[in-house]
Short mmCIF file of C-alpha atoms in Angstrom, two decimals:
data_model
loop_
_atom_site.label_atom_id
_atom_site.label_comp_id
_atom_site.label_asym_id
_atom_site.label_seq_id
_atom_site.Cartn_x
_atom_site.Cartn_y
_atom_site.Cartn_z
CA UNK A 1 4.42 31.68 -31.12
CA UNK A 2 2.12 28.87 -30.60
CA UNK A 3 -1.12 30.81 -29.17
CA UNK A 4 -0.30 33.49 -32.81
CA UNK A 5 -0.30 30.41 -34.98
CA UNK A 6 -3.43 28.77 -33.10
CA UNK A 7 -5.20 32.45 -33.55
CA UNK A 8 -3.74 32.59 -36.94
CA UNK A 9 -5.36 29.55 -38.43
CA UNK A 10 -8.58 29.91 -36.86
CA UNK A 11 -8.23 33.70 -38.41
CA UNK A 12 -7.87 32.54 -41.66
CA UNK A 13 -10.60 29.41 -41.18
CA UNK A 14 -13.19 32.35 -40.15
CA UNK A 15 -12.09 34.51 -43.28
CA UNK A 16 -12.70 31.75 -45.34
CA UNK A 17 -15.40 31.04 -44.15
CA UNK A 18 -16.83 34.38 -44.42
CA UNK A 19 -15.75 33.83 -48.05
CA UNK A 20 -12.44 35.18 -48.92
CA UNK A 21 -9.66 32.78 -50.70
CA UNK A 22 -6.56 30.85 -49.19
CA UNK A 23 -4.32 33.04 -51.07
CA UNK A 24 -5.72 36.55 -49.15
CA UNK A 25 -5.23 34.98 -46.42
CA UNK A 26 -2.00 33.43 -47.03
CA UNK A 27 -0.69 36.58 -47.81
CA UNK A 28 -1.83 38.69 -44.59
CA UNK A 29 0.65 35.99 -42.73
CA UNK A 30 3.87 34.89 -45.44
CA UNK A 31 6.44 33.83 -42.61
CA UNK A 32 3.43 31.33 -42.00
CA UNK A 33 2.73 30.11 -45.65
CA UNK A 34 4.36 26.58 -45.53
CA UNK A 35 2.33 25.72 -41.85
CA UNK A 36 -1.10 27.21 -42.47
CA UNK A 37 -1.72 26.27 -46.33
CA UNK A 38 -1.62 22.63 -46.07
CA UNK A 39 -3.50 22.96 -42.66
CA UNK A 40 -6.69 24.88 -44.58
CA UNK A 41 -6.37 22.59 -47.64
CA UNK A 42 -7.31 20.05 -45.33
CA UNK A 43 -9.54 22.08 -43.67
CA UNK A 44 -11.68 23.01 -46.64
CA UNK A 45 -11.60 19.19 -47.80
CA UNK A 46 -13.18 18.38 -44.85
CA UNK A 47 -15.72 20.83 -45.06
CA UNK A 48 -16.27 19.40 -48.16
CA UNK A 49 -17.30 15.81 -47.31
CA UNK A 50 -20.72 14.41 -47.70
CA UNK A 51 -22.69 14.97 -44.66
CA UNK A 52 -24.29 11.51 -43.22
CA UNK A 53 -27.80 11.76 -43.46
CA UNK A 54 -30.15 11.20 -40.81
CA UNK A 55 -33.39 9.52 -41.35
CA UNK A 56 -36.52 10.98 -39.28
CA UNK A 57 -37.70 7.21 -39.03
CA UNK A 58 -34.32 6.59 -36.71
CA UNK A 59 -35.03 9.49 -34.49
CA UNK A 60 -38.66 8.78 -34.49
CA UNK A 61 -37.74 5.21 -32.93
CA UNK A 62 -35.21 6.82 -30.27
CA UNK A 63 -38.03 8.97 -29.39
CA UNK A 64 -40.14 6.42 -29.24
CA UNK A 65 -37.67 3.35 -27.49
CA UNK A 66 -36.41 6.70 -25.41
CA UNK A 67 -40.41 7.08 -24.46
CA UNK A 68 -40.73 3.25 -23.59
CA UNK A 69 -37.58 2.85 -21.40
CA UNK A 70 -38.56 5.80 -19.57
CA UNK A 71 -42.29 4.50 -18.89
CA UNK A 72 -40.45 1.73 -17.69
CA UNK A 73 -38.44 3.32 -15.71
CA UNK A 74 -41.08 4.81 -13.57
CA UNK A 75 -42.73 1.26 -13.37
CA UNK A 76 -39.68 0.10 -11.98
CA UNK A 77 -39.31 2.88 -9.63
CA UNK A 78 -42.69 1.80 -8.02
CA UNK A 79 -40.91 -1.55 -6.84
CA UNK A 80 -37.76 -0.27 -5.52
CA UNK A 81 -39.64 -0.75 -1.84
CA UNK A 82 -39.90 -4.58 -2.70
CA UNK A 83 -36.07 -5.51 -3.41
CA UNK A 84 -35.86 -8.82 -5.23
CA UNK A 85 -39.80 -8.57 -6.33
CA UNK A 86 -39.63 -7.38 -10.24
CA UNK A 87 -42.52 -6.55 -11.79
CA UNK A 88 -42.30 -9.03 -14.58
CA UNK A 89 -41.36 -11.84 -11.67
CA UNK A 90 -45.17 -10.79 -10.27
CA UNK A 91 -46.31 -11.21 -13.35
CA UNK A 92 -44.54 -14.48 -14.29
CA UNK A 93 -45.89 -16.05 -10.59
CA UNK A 94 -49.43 -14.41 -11.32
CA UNK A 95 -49.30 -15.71 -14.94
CA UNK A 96 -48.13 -19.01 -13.16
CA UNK A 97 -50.76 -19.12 -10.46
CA UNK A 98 -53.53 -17.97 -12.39
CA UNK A 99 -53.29 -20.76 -15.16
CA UNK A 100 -52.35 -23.40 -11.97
CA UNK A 101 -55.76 -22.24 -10.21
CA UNK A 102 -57.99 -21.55 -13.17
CA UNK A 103 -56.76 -22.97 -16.31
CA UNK A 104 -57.72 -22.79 -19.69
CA UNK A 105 -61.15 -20.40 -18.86
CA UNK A 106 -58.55 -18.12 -17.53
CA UNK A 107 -56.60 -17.76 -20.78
CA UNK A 108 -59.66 -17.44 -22.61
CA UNK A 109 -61.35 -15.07 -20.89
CA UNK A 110 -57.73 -12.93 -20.74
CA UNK A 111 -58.09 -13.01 -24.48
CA UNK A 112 -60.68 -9.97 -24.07
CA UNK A 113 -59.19 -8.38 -21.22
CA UNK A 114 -57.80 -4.43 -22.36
CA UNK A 115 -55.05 -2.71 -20.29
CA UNK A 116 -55.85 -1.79 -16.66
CA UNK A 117 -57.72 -5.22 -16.68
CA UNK A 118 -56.29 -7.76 -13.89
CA UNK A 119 -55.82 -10.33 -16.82
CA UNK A 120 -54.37 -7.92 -19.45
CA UNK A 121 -50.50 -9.20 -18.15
CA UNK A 122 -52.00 -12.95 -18.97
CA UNK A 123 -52.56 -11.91 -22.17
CA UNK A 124 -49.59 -10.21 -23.04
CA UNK A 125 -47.80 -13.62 -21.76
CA UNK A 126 -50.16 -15.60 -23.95
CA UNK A 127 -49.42 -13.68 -26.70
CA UNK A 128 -45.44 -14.07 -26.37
CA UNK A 129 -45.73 -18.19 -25.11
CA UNK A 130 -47.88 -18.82 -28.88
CA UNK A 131 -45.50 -16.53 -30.84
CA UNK A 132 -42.00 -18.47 -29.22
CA UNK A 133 -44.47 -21.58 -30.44
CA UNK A 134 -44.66 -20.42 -34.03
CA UNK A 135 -42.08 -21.24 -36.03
CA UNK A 136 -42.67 -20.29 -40.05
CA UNK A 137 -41.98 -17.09 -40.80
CA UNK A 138 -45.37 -16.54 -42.56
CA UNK A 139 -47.18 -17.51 -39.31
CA UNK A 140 -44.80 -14.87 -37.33
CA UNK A 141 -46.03 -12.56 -39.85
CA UNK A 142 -49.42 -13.43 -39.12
CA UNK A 143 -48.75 -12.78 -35.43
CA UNK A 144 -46.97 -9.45 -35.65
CA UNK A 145 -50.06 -8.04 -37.79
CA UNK A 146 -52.92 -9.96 -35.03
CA UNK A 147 -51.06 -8.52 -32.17
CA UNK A 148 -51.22 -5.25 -33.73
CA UNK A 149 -54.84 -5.39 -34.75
CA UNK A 150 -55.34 -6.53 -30.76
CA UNK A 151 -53.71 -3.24 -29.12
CA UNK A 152 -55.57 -1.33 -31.93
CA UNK A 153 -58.49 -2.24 -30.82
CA UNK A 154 -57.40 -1.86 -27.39
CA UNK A 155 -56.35 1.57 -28.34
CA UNK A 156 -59.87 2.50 -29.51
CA UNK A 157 -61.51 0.64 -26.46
CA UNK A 158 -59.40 3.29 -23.92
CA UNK A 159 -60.49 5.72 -26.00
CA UNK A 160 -64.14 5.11 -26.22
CA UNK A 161 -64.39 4.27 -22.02
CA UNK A 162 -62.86 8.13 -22.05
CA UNK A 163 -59.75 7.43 -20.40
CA UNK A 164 -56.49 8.46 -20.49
CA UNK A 165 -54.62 7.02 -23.84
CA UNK A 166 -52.08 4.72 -23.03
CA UNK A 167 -48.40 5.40 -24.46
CA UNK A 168 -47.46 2.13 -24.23
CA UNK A 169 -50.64 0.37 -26.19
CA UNK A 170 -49.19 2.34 -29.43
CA UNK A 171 -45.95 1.98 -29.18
CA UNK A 172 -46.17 -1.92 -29.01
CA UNK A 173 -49.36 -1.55 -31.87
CA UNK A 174 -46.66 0.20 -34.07
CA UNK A 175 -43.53 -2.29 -32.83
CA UNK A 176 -45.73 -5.00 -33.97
CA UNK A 177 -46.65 -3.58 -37.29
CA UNK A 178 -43.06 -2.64 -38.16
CA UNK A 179 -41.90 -6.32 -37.34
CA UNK A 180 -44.41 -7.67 -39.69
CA UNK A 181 -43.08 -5.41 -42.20
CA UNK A 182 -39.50 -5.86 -41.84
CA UNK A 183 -40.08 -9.83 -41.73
CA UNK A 184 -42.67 -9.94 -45.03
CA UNK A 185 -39.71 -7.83 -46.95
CA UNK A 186 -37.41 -11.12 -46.58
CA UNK A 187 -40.27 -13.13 -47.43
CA UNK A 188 -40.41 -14.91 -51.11
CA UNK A 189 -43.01 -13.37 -54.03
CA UNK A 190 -45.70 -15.59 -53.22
CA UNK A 191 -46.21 -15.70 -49.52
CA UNK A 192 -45.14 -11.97 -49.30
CA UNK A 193 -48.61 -10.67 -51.66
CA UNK A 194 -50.99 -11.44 -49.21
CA UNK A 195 -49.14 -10.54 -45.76
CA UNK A 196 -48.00 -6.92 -47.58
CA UNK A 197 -51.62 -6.00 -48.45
CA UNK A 198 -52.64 -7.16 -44.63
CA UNK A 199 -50.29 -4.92 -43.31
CA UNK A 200 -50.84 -2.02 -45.55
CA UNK A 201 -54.73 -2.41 -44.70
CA UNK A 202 -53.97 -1.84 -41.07
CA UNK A 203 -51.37 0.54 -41.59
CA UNK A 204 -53.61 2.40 -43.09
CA UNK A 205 -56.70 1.80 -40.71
CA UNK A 206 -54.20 3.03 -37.32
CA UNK A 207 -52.65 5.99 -39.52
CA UNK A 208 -56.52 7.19 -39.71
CA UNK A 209 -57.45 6.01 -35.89
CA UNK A 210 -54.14 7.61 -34.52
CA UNK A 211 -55.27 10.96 -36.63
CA UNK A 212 -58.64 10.63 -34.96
CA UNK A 213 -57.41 10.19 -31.36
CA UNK A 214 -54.84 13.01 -31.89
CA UNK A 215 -57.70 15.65 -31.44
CA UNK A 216 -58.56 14.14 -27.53
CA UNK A 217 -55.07 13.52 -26.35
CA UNK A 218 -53.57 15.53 -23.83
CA UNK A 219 -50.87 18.06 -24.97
CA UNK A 220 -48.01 15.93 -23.27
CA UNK A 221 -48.91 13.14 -25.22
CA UNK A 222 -49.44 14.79 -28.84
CA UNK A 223 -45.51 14.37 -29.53
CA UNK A 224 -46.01 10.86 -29.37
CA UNK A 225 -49.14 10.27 -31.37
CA UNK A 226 -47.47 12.75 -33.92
CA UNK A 227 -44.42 10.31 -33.82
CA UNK A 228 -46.94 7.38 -34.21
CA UNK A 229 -48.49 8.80 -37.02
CA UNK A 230 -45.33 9.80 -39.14
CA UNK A 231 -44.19 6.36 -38.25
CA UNK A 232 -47.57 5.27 -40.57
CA UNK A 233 -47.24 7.37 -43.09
CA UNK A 234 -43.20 6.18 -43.43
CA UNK A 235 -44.82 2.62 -43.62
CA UNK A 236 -47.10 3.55 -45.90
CA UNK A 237 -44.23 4.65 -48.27
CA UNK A 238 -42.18 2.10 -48.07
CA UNK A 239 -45.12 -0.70 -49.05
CA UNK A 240 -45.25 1.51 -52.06
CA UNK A 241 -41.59 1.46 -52.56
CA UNK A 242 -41.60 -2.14 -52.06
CA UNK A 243 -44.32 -2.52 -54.71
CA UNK A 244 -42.46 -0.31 -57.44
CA UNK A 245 -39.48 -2.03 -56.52
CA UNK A 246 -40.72 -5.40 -57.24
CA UNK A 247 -42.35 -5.15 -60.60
CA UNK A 248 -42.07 -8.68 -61.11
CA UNK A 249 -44.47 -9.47 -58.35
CA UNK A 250 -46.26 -6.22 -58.70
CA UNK A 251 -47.00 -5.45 -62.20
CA UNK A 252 -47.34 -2.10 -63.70
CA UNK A 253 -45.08 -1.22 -60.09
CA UNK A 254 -47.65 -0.37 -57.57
CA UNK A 255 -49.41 -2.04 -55.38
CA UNK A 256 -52.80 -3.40 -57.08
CA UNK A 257 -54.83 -3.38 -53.58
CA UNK A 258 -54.36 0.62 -53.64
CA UNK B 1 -22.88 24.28 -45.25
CA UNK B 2 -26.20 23.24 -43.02
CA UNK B 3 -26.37 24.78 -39.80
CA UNK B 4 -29.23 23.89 -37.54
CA UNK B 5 -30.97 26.09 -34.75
CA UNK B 6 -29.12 26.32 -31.88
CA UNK B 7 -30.54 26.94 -28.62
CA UNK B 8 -28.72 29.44 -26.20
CA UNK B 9 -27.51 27.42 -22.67
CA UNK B 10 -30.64 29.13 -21.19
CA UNK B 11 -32.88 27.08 -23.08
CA UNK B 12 -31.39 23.75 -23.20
CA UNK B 13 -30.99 24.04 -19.18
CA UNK B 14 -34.57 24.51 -19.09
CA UNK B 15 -35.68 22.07 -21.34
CA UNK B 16 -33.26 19.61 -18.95
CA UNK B 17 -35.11 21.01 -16.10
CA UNK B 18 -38.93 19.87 -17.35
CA UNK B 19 -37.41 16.73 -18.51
CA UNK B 20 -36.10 16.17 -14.86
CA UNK B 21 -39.76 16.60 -14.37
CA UNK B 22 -40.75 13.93 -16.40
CA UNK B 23 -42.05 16.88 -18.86
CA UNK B 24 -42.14 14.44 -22.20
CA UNK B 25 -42.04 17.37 -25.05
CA UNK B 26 -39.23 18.81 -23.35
CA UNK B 27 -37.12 15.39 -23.14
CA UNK B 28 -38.36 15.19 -27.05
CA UNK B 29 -37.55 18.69 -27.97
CA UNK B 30 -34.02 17.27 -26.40
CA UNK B 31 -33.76 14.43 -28.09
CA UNK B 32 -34.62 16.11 -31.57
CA UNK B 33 -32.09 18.81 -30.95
CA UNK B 34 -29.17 16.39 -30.00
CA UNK B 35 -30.08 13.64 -32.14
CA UNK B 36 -28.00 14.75 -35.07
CA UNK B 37 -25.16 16.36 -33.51
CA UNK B 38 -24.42 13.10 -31.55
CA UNK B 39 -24.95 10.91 -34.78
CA UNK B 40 -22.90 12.23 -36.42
CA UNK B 41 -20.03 12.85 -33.51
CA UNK B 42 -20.57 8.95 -33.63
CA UNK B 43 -21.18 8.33 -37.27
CA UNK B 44 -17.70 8.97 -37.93
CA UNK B 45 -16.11 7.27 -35.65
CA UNK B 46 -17.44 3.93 -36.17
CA UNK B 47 -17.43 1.51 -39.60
CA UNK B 48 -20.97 2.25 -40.45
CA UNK B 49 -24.87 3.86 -40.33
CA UNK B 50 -26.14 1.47 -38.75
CA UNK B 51 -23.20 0.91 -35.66
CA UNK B 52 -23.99 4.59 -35.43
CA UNK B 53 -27.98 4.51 -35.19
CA UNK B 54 -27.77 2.29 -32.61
CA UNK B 55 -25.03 3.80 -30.92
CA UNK B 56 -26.93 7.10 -30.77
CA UNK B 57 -30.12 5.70 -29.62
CA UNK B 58 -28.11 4.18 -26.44
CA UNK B 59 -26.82 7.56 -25.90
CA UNK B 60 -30.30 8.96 -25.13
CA UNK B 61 -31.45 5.48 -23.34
CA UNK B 62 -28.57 6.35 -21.29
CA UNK B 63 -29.37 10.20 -20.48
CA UNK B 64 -33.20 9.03 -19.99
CA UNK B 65 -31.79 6.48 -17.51
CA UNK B 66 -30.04 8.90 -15.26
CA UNK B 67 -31.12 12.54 -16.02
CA UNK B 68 -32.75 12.82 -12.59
CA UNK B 69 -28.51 12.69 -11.35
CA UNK B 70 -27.32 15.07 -14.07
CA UNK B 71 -25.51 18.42 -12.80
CA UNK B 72 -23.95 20.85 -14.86
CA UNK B 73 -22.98 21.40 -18.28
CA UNK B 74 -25.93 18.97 -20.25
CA UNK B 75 -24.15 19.01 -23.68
CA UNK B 76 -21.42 18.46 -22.29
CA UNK B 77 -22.33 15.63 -20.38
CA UNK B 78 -23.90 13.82 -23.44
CA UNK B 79 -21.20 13.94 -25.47
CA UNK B 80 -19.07 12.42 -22.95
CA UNK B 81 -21.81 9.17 -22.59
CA UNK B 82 -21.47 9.37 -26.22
CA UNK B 83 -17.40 8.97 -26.28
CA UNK B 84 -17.82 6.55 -23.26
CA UNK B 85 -19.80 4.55 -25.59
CA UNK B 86 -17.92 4.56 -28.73
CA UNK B 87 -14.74 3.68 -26.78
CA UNK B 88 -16.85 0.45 -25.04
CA UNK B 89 -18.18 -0.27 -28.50
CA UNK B 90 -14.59 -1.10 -29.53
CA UNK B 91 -13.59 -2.77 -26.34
CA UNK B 92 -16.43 -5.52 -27.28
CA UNK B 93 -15.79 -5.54 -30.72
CA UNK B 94 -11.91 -6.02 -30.09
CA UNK B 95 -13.17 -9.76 -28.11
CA UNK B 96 -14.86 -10.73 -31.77
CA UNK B 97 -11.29 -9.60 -33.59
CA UNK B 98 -13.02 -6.61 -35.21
CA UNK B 99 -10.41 -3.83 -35.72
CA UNK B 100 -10.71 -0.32 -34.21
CA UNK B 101 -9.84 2.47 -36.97
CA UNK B 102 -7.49 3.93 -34.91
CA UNK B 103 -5.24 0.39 -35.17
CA UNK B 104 -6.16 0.41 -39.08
CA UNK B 105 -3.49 2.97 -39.87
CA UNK B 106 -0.20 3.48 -39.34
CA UNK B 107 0.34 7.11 -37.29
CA UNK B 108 3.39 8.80 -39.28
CA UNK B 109 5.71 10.82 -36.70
CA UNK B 110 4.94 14.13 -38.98
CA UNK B 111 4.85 15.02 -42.28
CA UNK B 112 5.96 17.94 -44.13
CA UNK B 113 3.44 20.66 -45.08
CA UNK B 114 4.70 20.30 -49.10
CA UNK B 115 4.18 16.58 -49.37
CA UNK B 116 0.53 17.27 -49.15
CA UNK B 117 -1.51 16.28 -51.97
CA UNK B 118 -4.23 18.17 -54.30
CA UNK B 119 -6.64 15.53 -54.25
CA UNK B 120 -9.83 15.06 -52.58
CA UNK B 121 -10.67 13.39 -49.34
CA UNK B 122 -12.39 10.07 -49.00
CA UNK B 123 -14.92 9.67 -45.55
CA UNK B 124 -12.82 6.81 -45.11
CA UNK B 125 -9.81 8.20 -45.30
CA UNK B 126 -11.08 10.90 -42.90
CA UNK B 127 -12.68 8.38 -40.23
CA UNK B 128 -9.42 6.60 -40.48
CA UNK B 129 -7.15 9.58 -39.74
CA UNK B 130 -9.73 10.93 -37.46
CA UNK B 131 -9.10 7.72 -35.19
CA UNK B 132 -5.57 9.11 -35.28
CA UNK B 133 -6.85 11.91 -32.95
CA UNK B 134 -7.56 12.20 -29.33
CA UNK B 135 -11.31 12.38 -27.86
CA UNK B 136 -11.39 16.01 -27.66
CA UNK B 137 -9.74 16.74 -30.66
CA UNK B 138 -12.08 14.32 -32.61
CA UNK B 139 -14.98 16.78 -31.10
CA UNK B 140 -13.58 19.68 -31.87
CA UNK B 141 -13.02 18.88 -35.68
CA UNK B 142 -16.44 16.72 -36.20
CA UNK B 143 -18.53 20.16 -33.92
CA UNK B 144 -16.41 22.48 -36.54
CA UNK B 145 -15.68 21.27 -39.80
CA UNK B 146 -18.73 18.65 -40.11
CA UNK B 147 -21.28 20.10 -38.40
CA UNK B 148 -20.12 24.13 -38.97
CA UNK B 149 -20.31 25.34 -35.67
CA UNK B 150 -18.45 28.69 -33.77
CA UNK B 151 -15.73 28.51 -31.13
CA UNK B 152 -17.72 29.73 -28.85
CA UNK B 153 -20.56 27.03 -29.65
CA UNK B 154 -18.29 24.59 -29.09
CA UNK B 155 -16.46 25.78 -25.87
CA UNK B 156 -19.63 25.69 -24.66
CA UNK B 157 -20.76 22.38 -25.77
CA UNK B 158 -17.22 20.94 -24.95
CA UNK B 159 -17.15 22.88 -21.49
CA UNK B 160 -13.93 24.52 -22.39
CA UNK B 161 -12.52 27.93 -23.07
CA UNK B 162 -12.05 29.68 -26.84
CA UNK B 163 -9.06 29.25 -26.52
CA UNK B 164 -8.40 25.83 -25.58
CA UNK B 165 -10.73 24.89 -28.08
CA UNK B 166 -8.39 26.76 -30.89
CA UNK B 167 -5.42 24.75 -29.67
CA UNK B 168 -7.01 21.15 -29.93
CA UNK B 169 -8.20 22.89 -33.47
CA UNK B 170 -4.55 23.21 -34.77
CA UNK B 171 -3.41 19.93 -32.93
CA UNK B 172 -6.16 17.84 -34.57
CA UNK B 173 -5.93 19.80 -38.02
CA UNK B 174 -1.37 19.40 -37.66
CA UNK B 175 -2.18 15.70 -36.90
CA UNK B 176 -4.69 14.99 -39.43
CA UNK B 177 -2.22 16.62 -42.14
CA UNK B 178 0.13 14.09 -40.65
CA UNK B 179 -2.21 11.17 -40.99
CA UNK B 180 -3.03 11.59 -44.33
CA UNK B 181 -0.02 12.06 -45.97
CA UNK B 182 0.12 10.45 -49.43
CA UNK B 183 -3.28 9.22 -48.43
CA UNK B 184 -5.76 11.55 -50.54
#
């Protein structure tokens, strides 16, 4: 009795679902009326329920924080020989020893190192130690957009030596651009104007670089650059949408730079 | 109702293979296949989009992290780091006093089939009674109802038999009835 009524419902769910009404299939099975009806009520309500919706932006960033964690990972993998020795310890201690033995030529001269370089980490570290330093949020802003513009040009540097693109140059260029975005949308009218058209200038300019670059990456990598570049044109949309939505600040609701 | 492309198990278990292999279109072809089914196995069992994006994206930071160990049924497996992480979700929230749904509602003993109303359902009626449910049976009606899938997509998905998933079907659908009795 309990497997027929199991078999009975899903029956009727599949009829249904094939098109015919509750009341055909109520009637192939009457001892079973009073169970099954309220059961595929309740069935066809849910079927009936707005389906979430699913942005591509949030499965472009799992794709992308998916791609990062598992560049990472492989990093990491390299020091498993060296327990207790991290690779962002090395860093921290070359950072350290570097600036102790050097000083501030060192930093400087980091300042135009590119990835692969032996002071590209000092950098990186630079760039964090003067951004924890900042505290406005315009001059955070600021940051986000010059750290950007740096692994841009980093980006196109790789490119024009002929080697291999590095992954993890775009994903922090884009990381950088989107927290300059999502910072200048909490921003007030005045201070925003000037940071939004910044933004949307180099959104614009790695949209066009990343299109570029597309036609000499390596087939493994073309998901990511795709990714990249759908990530700019979203961007791109939602400066818009933040320029029609704000027609006080924006008049005639677009952006006037465009 | 939208139906996406499904890929036979032959496909996905060599798409898992490259992306053992550190093949990255395959583990992206994976993740863009999976994304929405697990969102939105998540999506309504949490309080909102957001809980659920992130939730998501830790379920594929999670199968990134230990594919390499990964044996068997894939789907399978992903949905259970999904579950694993909804049910840790709550244990944290539960320290800041944030309620699970399942202790939002009171779980009637059973309910008559005439008592049941003719109006519509509410998502948050549904995520509340869907609390209500066990693990599996939360699967079975998000994989059927929500996302329109076959028995046999889902036995295979769930790692069980047609038939077992046909029984957590009626459970789930008896219990929900039960649940939201005099609630729609």
């Amino acid at each position: 009795m309990g497997q027929e009524i199991e078999n009975i419902l899903d029956d009727c769910l599949e009829e249904m679902k094939q098109g015919k009404s509750l009341r055909d299939c109520l009637a192939k099975y009457p001892q079973f009326t009073s169970e099954l009806e309220p059961m595929l009520i309740l069935a066809d309500k849910i079927k009936g329920l707005p389906k979430p919706r699913i942005s591509q932006e949030t499965v472009s960033a799992t794709l992308m924080e998916v791609g990062r964690i598992s560049s990472l990972e492989k990093k990491e993998s390299l020091w498993k020989g060296f327990p207790g020795l991290r690779p962002m310890m090395i860093r921290a201690i070359a950072a350290g020893l570097i600036i102790i033995m050097l000083g501030w030529p060192a930093l400087k001269v980091s300042a135009t190192s590119f990835p692969g370089d032996f002071l590209y980490p000092v950098k990186l570290m630079t760039e964090k130690v003067k951004y924890m330093l900042t505290f406005n949020p315009e001059g955070k802003v600021e940051l986000h957009i010059t750290f950007s513009e740096e692994r841009l040009k980093e980006l196109i540097n790789t490119v024009r030596k002929g080697r291999s693109i590095d992954e993890e140059v775009i994903r922090m260029m884009l990381d950088e651009a989107q927290r300059a975005l999502n910072k200048t949308a909490l921003l007030p009218a005045p201070k925003a104007h000037n940071l939004l058209k910044k933004i949307d200038q180099l959104n614009s300019y790695q949209k066009t670089t990343l299109e570029k670059i597309r036609t000499e990456a390596k087939p493994e990598q073309e998901w990511l650059i795709d990714s990249a570049i759908e990530m700019c044109g979203r961007n791109g949309k939602w400066i818009n949408e933040m320029c029609r939505e704000d027609n006080g600040r924006y008049p005639g609701g677009h952006c006037p730079w465009r | 109702m939208e139906k996406e492309k499904v890929l036979n198990a032959e496909e996905v278990n060599e798409l898992v293979e490259k992306a053992k292999q550190e093949d990255k279109k395959a583990l992206a072809i994976l993740i863009e296949y999976f994304y929405r089914k697990i969102y939105i196995n998540i999506y309504y069992r949490v309080n909102n989009e957001e809980d659920a994006e992130d939730l998501t994206q830790t379920v594929f930071i999670k199968m990134v992290k230990s594919l390499r160990n990964q044996n068997g049924n894939f789907a399978a497996w992903l949905y259970k780091i999904a579950s694993n992480l909804v049910i840790d979700f709550y244990r944290h929230r539960s320290y800041k006093n944030e309620v699970p749904l399942d202790e939002q509602i009171q779980i009637p003993a059973s309910a008559p089939a005439e008592d049941f109303p003719e109006e519509a359902l509410t998502e948050e009626q549904f995520k509340k009674a869907l609390a209500g449910l066990t693990e599996e049976q939360k699967k079975v009606v998000i994989l059927k109802f929500i996302q329109g899938y076959k028995n046999e997509e889902i036995a295979r998905a769930l790692d069980k038999s047609v038939g077992a998933v046909k029984g957590l079907q009626f459970r789930a659908i008896g219990t929900l009835k039960g649940l939201l009795k005099g609630k729609t």
